[in-house]
Amino acid sequence: MAAIGKGLKRRGRLVMQAVSPPRRNLDAIPGPRQNTDTYTAPRAPRLVESPVFVLSSVRSGSTLLRVLLNSHSRIRAPHEMHLRTLHVHLSRDFTADAMKELQLDKEELEHVLWDRVLHLELTRSGKDVIVDKTPPNTLIWPRLRRCWPNARYIVLLRHPGAVVMSLTDRRTDPDHEAIRAEVLDYGEKLEEARQRLPNVQVIRYEDLTADPEKVTRGVCDHLGVPWEPGMLDYGSKDHGTFRPQLGDWSSTIRSGRIQTARTAAPHVELPPRLTELAKAWGYPEGP
């Protein structure tokens, strides 16, 4: 009987060790990985094969474009989703090995997560085209292309001087040098995307507000859906909450009406490179 009792106690200890989190001083915890070889996983199948991404700088009218597209019966354009900030954490050294056996790595796991988020939102909407218009996506467009080789893109431009002015007006105690640097970072990435991406359509915010029917007709052709006049009456549709970090929340967008784009004031100073980009994008000399 004593032997049986000892056996039961030992079994109990083993069960507790098996279900309890490991202590940090256990020898069983693997140390830092010694193998410096990297593994690149193949691309997993996607639930959404051809999503649409609006690439733009901040303060370039992307929320207006979003609500116009979201007013279409077949297009779901939700608030900014910030996919690039959704990360996967492989918390143990052996986790990466386990994922490798499944032909996955950290980047591809994140891609699978991003794809699932898009698919879930698309399924909930009952529509068949999804658009993500998060401006910082512009800064990671090469990764979006790796994730979705068949993605489609809309490059939305605005005169850099107007973007600088809008950011300056929006911020309390603005750092003018930092603002110009931020706009330049976006400008460089937009120019890269404009030149190098396939399946891209380039539009300008000023043209969108001046002739919204013409521009949205072109966007619909690019996306392979028929144009709908109800797109221009975005104020009659539900587009969710307008709030900071999810897009524009100003009185202009809340008005429900397309309003003429504000142009850059003559006094706005631009770095030479931003002036070059404005010219390359078809803007006349000067603001």
Short mmCIF file of C-alpha atoms in Angstrom, two decimals:
data_model
loop_
_atom_site.label_atom_id
_atom_site.label_comp_id
_atom_site.label_asym_id
_atom_site.label_seq_id
_atom_site.Cartn_x
_atom_site.Cartn_y
_atom_site.Cartn_z
CA MET A 1 0.00 0.00 0.00
CA ALA A 2 2.87 2.36 0.82
CA ALA A 3 4.35 1.75 -2.63
CA ILE A 4 0.99 2.51 -4.24
CA GLY A 5 0.71 5.72 -2.22
CA LYS A 6 4.18 6.85 -3.27
CA GLY A 7 3.35 6.04 -6.89
CA LEU A 8 0.18 8.15 -6.77
CA LYS A 9 2.04 11.08 -5.22
CA ARG A 10 4.74 10.89 -7.88
CA ARG A 11 2.10 10.76 -10.61
CA GLY A 12 0.41 13.81 -9.09
CA ARG A 13 3.68 15.76 -9.13
CA LEU A 14 4.27 14.87 -12.78
CA VAL A 15 0.76 15.96 -13.73
CA MET A 16 1.25 19.29 -11.95
CA GLN A 17 4.57 19.83 -13.71
CA ALA A 18 2.99 19.06 -17.05
CA VAL A 19 0.18 21.61 -16.72
CA SER A 20 2.06 24.34 -14.83
CA PRO A 21 4.00 27.07 -16.66
CA PRO A 22 7.76 26.43 -16.55
CA ARG A 23 9.87 28.27 -13.98
CA ARG A 24 12.60 30.47 -15.38
CA ASN A 25 15.34 28.50 -13.60
CA LEU A 26 14.41 25.19 -15.16
CA ASP A 27 17.11 23.66 -17.33
CA ALA A 28 14.35 22.60 -19.73
CA ILE A 29 13.87 26.19 -20.93
CA PRO A 30 15.83 26.51 -24.17
CA GLY A 31 18.53 29.15 -24.25
CA PRO A 32 19.10 31.62 -27.07
CA ARG A 33 19.06 30.03 -30.50
CA GLN A 34 22.54 29.17 -31.67
CA ASN A 35 21.56 28.52 -35.29
CA THR A 36 21.66 31.76 -37.24
CA ASP A 37 20.08 30.23 -40.36
CA THR A 38 16.86 31.96 -41.34
CA TYR A 39 13.82 30.25 -42.77
CA THR A 40 11.51 31.91 -45.27
CA ALA A 41 8.12 30.25 -45.47
CA PRO A 42 6.28 29.80 -48.75
CA ARG A 43 3.16 31.88 -49.26
CA ALA A 44 0.09 30.24 -47.75
CA PRO A 45 -3.24 30.30 -49.63
CA ARG A 46 -5.19 33.52 -49.19
CA LEU A 47 -8.88 33.84 -48.40
CA VAL A 48 -8.86 37.25 -50.10
CA GLU A 49 -6.76 36.98 -53.24
CA SER A 50 -7.12 40.50 -54.61
CA PRO A 51 -7.78 43.15 -51.95
CA VAL A 52 -7.56 46.83 -52.81
CA PHE A 53 -5.24 49.25 -51.04
CA VAL A 54 -5.47 53.02 -51.19
CA LEU A 55 -1.95 54.39 -50.85
CA SER A 56 -1.74 58.03 -49.82
CA SER A 57 -0.14 60.46 -47.48
CA VAL A 58 -1.96 61.48 -44.34
CA ARG A 59 -4.31 64.46 -44.88
CA SER A 60 -4.83 63.61 -48.54
CA GLY A 61 -8.55 62.92 -48.71
CA SER A 62 -8.41 59.16 -48.24
CA THR A 63 -11.40 59.16 -45.89
CA LEU A 64 -13.52 60.89 -48.54
CA LEU A 65 -12.49 58.28 -51.10
CA ARG A 66 -13.25 55.55 -48.55
CA VAL A 67 -16.83 56.66 -47.89
CA LEU A 68 -17.51 57.13 -51.60
CA LEU A 69 -16.32 53.58 -52.28
CA ASN A 70 -18.10 52.19 -49.22
CA SER A 71 -21.35 53.64 -50.61
CA HIS A 72 -21.13 51.14 -53.50
CA SER A 73 -23.28 48.03 -53.16
CA ARG A 74 -20.33 45.72 -53.84
CA ILE A 75 -17.43 47.52 -52.17
CA ARG A 76 -16.61 47.35 -48.48
CA ALA A 77 -14.25 50.11 -47.39
CA PRO A 78 -14.13 50.14 -43.56
CA HIS A 79 -12.26 52.53 -41.30
CA GLU A 80 -8.47 52.38 -41.17
CA MET A 81 -7.53 48.84 -40.15
CA HIS A 82 -3.82 49.37 -39.40
CA LEU A 83 -2.90 45.83 -40.39
CA ARG A 84 0.80 46.63 -40.17
CA THR A 85 0.45 46.98 -36.38
CA LEU A 86 -0.99 43.47 -35.97
CA HIS A 87 1.95 41.28 -35.00
CA VAL A 88 2.52 37.64 -34.09
CA HIS A 89 4.80 36.93 -31.13
CA LEU A 90 6.61 33.59 -31.08
CA SER A 91 7.17 33.45 -27.34
CA ARG A 92 9.39 30.34 -27.07
CA ASP A 93 12.41 29.32 -29.11
CA PHE A 94 10.79 26.05 -30.13
CA THR A 95 7.70 27.90 -31.39
CA ALA A 96 9.53 28.93 -34.54
CA ASP A 97 10.62 25.31 -35.08
CA ALA A 98 7.03 24.14 -34.66
CA MET A 99 5.81 26.71 -37.18
CA LYS A 100 8.58 25.77 -39.59
CA GLU A 101 7.26 22.20 -39.61
CA LEU A 102 3.94 23.75 -40.75
CA GLN A 103 5.76 25.77 -43.45
CA LEU A 104 5.15 29.03 -41.60
CA ASP A 105 7.37 31.78 -40.22
CA LYS A 106 6.60 34.94 -38.27
CA GLU A 107 6.02 37.09 -41.34
CA GLU A 108 3.76 34.58 -43.04
CA LEU A 109 1.82 34.02 -39.81
CA GLU A 110 1.16 37.76 -39.75
CA HIS A 111 0.12 37.66 -43.39
CA VAL A 112 -2.34 34.88 -42.61
CA LEU A 113 -3.73 36.98 -39.76
CA TRP A 114 -4.07 40.08 -41.96
CA ASP A 115 -5.79 38.04 -44.64
CA ARG A 116 -8.21 36.56 -42.11
CA VAL A 117 -9.13 40.04 -40.84
CA LEU A 118 -9.92 41.22 -44.36
CA HIS A 119 -11.92 38.09 -45.11
CA LEU A 120 -13.91 38.37 -41.89
CA GLU A 121 -14.81 42.00 -42.60
CA LEU A 122 -15.72 41.21 -46.20
CA THR A 123 -17.90 38.26 -45.17
CA ARG A 124 -19.71 40.31 -42.55
CA SER A 125 -20.45 43.05 -45.09
CA GLY A 126 -21.97 40.70 -47.67
CA LYS A 127 -19.96 42.47 -50.39
CA ASP A 128 -17.26 41.08 -52.66
CA VAL A 129 -14.55 43.78 -52.93
CA ILE A 130 -12.65 45.07 -49.89
CA VAL A 131 -10.62 48.28 -49.72
CA ASP A 132 -8.17 49.25 -46.98
CA LYS A 133 -7.25 52.92 -46.99
CA THR A 134 -4.87 53.19 -44.02
CA PRO A 135 -2.31 55.87 -45.07
CA PRO A 136 0.71 54.29 -43.26
CA ASN A 137 0.23 51.25 -45.53
CA THR A 138 2.02 53.46 -48.06
CA LEU A 139 5.20 53.09 -46.02
CA ILE A 140 5.09 49.27 -46.23
CA TRP A 141 3.77 48.77 -49.76
CA PRO A 142 6.54 46.25 -50.65
CA ARG A 143 5.32 43.98 -47.86
CA LEU A 144 1.71 44.31 -48.97
CA ARG A 145 2.86 43.17 -52.39
CA ARG A 146 4.63 40.16 -50.87
CA CYS A 147 1.53 39.28 -48.91
CA TRP A 148 -0.91 39.73 -51.80
CA PRO A 149 0.80 39.46 -55.21
CA ASN A 150 -2.59 39.95 -56.87
CA ALA A 151 -3.62 43.00 -54.86
CA ARG A 152 -4.87 46.11 -56.63
CA TYR A 153 -3.84 49.64 -55.73
CA ILE A 154 -5.17 53.17 -55.89
CA VAL A 155 -2.51 55.83 -55.42
CA LEU A 156 -4.22 58.96 -54.12
CA LEU A 157 -2.13 62.10 -54.51
CA ARG A 158 -2.53 65.60 -53.11
CA HIS A 159 -0.31 68.63 -53.62
CA PRO A 160 2.45 68.31 -50.98
CA GLY A 161 2.04 71.96 -50.02
CA ALA A 162 -1.61 71.39 -49.18
CA VAL A 163 -0.69 68.34 -47.09
CA VAL A 164 1.92 70.34 -45.18
CA MET A 165 -0.59 73.11 -44.57
CA SER A 166 -3.29 70.67 -43.43
CA LEU A 167 -0.96 68.94 -40.97
CA THR A 168 0.26 72.28 -39.65
CA ASP A 169 -3.29 73.47 -39.04
CA ARG A 170 -4.32 70.20 -37.41
CA ARG A 171 -1.52 69.99 -34.85
CA THR A 172 -1.03 71.96 -31.66
CA ASP A 173 2.39 73.66 -31.54
CA PRO A 174 3.45 72.09 -34.87
CA ASP A 175 7.08 71.20 -35.57
CA HIS A 176 7.39 72.54 -39.11
CA GLU A 177 10.61 70.71 -39.93
CA ALA A 178 9.18 67.40 -38.70
CA ILE A 179 6.01 67.94 -40.71
CA ARG A 180 7.92 68.57 -43.92
CA ALA A 181 10.04 65.46 -43.25
CA GLU A 182 6.92 63.37 -42.67
CA VAL A 183 5.29 64.55 -45.89
CA LEU A 184 8.53 63.87 -47.76
CA ASP A 185 8.68 60.30 -46.41
CA TYR A 186 5.17 59.67 -47.68
CA GLY A 187 5.96 61.38 -50.96
CA GLU A 188 8.97 59.19 -51.66
CA LYS A 189 7.03 56.01 -50.96
CA LEU A 190 4.10 57.17 -53.08
CA GLU A 191 6.44 57.86 -55.98
CA GLU A 192 8.01 54.41 -55.59
CA ALA A 193 4.57 52.81 -55.59
CA ARG A 194 3.42 54.89 -58.56
CA GLN A 195 6.41 53.83 -60.61
CA ARG A 196 6.80 50.20 -59.58
CA LEU A 197 3.46 48.67 -58.62
CA PRO A 198 1.35 46.71 -61.07
CA ASN A 199 -2.45 47.01 -61.03
CA VAL A 200 -2.24 50.62 -59.89
CA GLN A 201 -4.50 53.56 -60.65
CA VAL A 202 -3.33 57.08 -59.86
CA ILE A 203 -5.85 59.78 -58.94
CA ARG A 204 -5.57 63.21 -57.35
CA TYR A 205 -7.64 64.47 -54.44
CA GLU A 206 -8.18 67.81 -56.17
CA ASP A 207 -9.68 66.02 -59.20
CA LEU A 208 -11.83 63.82 -56.97
CA THR A 209 -13.51 66.81 -55.35
CA ALA A 210 -13.76 68.81 -58.59
CA ASP A 211 -15.35 66.03 -60.67
CA PRO A 212 -16.27 63.14 -58.34
CA GLU A 213 -18.38 61.32 -60.91
CA LYS A 214 -15.59 61.16 -63.47
CA VAL A 215 -12.98 60.03 -60.95
CA THR A 216 -15.19 57.44 -59.23
CA ARG A 217 -16.23 56.06 -62.62
CA GLY A 218 -12.55 55.50 -63.37
CA VAL A 219 -12.01 53.82 -60.00
CA CYS A 220 -14.98 51.51 -60.58
CA ASP A 221 -13.57 50.55 -63.99
CA HIS A 222 -10.25 49.78 -62.31
CA LEU A 223 -11.98 47.56 -59.74
CA GLY A 224 -14.22 45.84 -62.28
CA VAL A 225 -17.56 46.99 -60.84
CA PRO A 226 -20.25 49.16 -62.44
CA TRP A 227 -20.44 52.77 -61.31
CA GLU A 228 -23.40 53.66 -59.08
CA PRO A 229 -24.71 57.24 -58.73
CA GLY A 230 -25.47 56.59 -55.05
CA MET A 231 -21.73 56.60 -54.39
CA LEU A 232 -21.76 60.41 -54.53
CA ASP A 233 -24.43 60.62 -51.82
CA TYR A 234 -22.22 59.15 -49.12
CA GLY A 235 -23.96 61.12 -46.38
CA SER A 236 -27.05 58.93 -46.68
CA LYS A 237 -25.07 55.77 -45.85
CA ASP A 238 -23.67 54.35 -42.61
CA HIS A 239 -19.87 54.42 -42.62
CA GLY A 240 -19.26 53.77 -38.94
CA THR A 241 -17.80 56.18 -36.42
CA PHE A 242 -15.62 59.06 -37.53
CA ARG A 243 -12.93 59.30 -34.86
CA PRO A 244 -9.19 59.88 -34.45
CA GLN A 245 -6.81 57.06 -35.46
CA LEU A 246 -9.50 55.56 -37.71
CA GLY A 247 -9.53 58.28 -40.37
CA ASP A 248 -10.68 61.87 -40.77
CA TRP A 249 -13.20 63.04 -38.19
CA SER A 250 -13.49 66.71 -39.18
CA SER A 251 -16.72 68.61 -39.77
CA THR A 252 -15.94 68.47 -43.49
CA ILE A 253 -16.25 64.69 -43.72
CA ARG A 254 -19.14 64.64 -41.25
CA SER A 255 -21.10 67.02 -43.47
CA GLY A 256 -21.95 64.17 -45.83
CA ARG A 257 -21.13 66.37 -48.83
CA ILE A 258 -18.19 66.41 -51.22
CA GLN A 259 -16.42 69.73 -50.74
CA THR A 260 -13.79 71.32 -52.94
CA ALA A 261 -10.24 70.49 -51.94
CA ARG A 262 -8.36 73.21 -50.12
CA THR A 263 -5.28 74.27 -52.06
CA ALA A 264 -1.85 75.13 -50.72
CA ALA A 265 -1.22 78.73 -49.73
CA PRO A 266 1.59 80.56 -51.57
CA HIS A 267 3.60 81.03 -48.37
CA VAL A 268 4.04 77.30 -47.72
CA GLU A 269 7.72 76.41 -48.12
CA LEU A 270 8.61 73.01 -49.52
CA PRO A 271 11.93 71.17 -49.67
CA PRO A 272 13.24 70.96 -53.25
CA ARG A 273 12.46 67.25 -53.44
CA LEU A 274 8.78 67.81 -52.57
CA THR A 275 8.63 70.47 -55.27
CA GLU A 276 10.05 67.91 -57.73
CA LEU A 277 7.45 65.35 -56.69
CA ALA A 278 4.61 67.85 -57.09
CA LYS A 279 5.80 68.54 -60.63
CA ALA A 280 6.11 64.80 -61.39
CA TRP A 281 2.51 64.34 -60.21
CA GLY A 282 1.23 66.92 -62.66
CA TYR A 283 0.82 69.90 -60.37
CA PRO A 284 1.70 73.32 -61.83
CA GLU A 285 4.73 75.26 -60.66
CA GLY A 286 4.04 76.84 -57.29
CA PRO A 287 1.23 75.86 -54.88
#
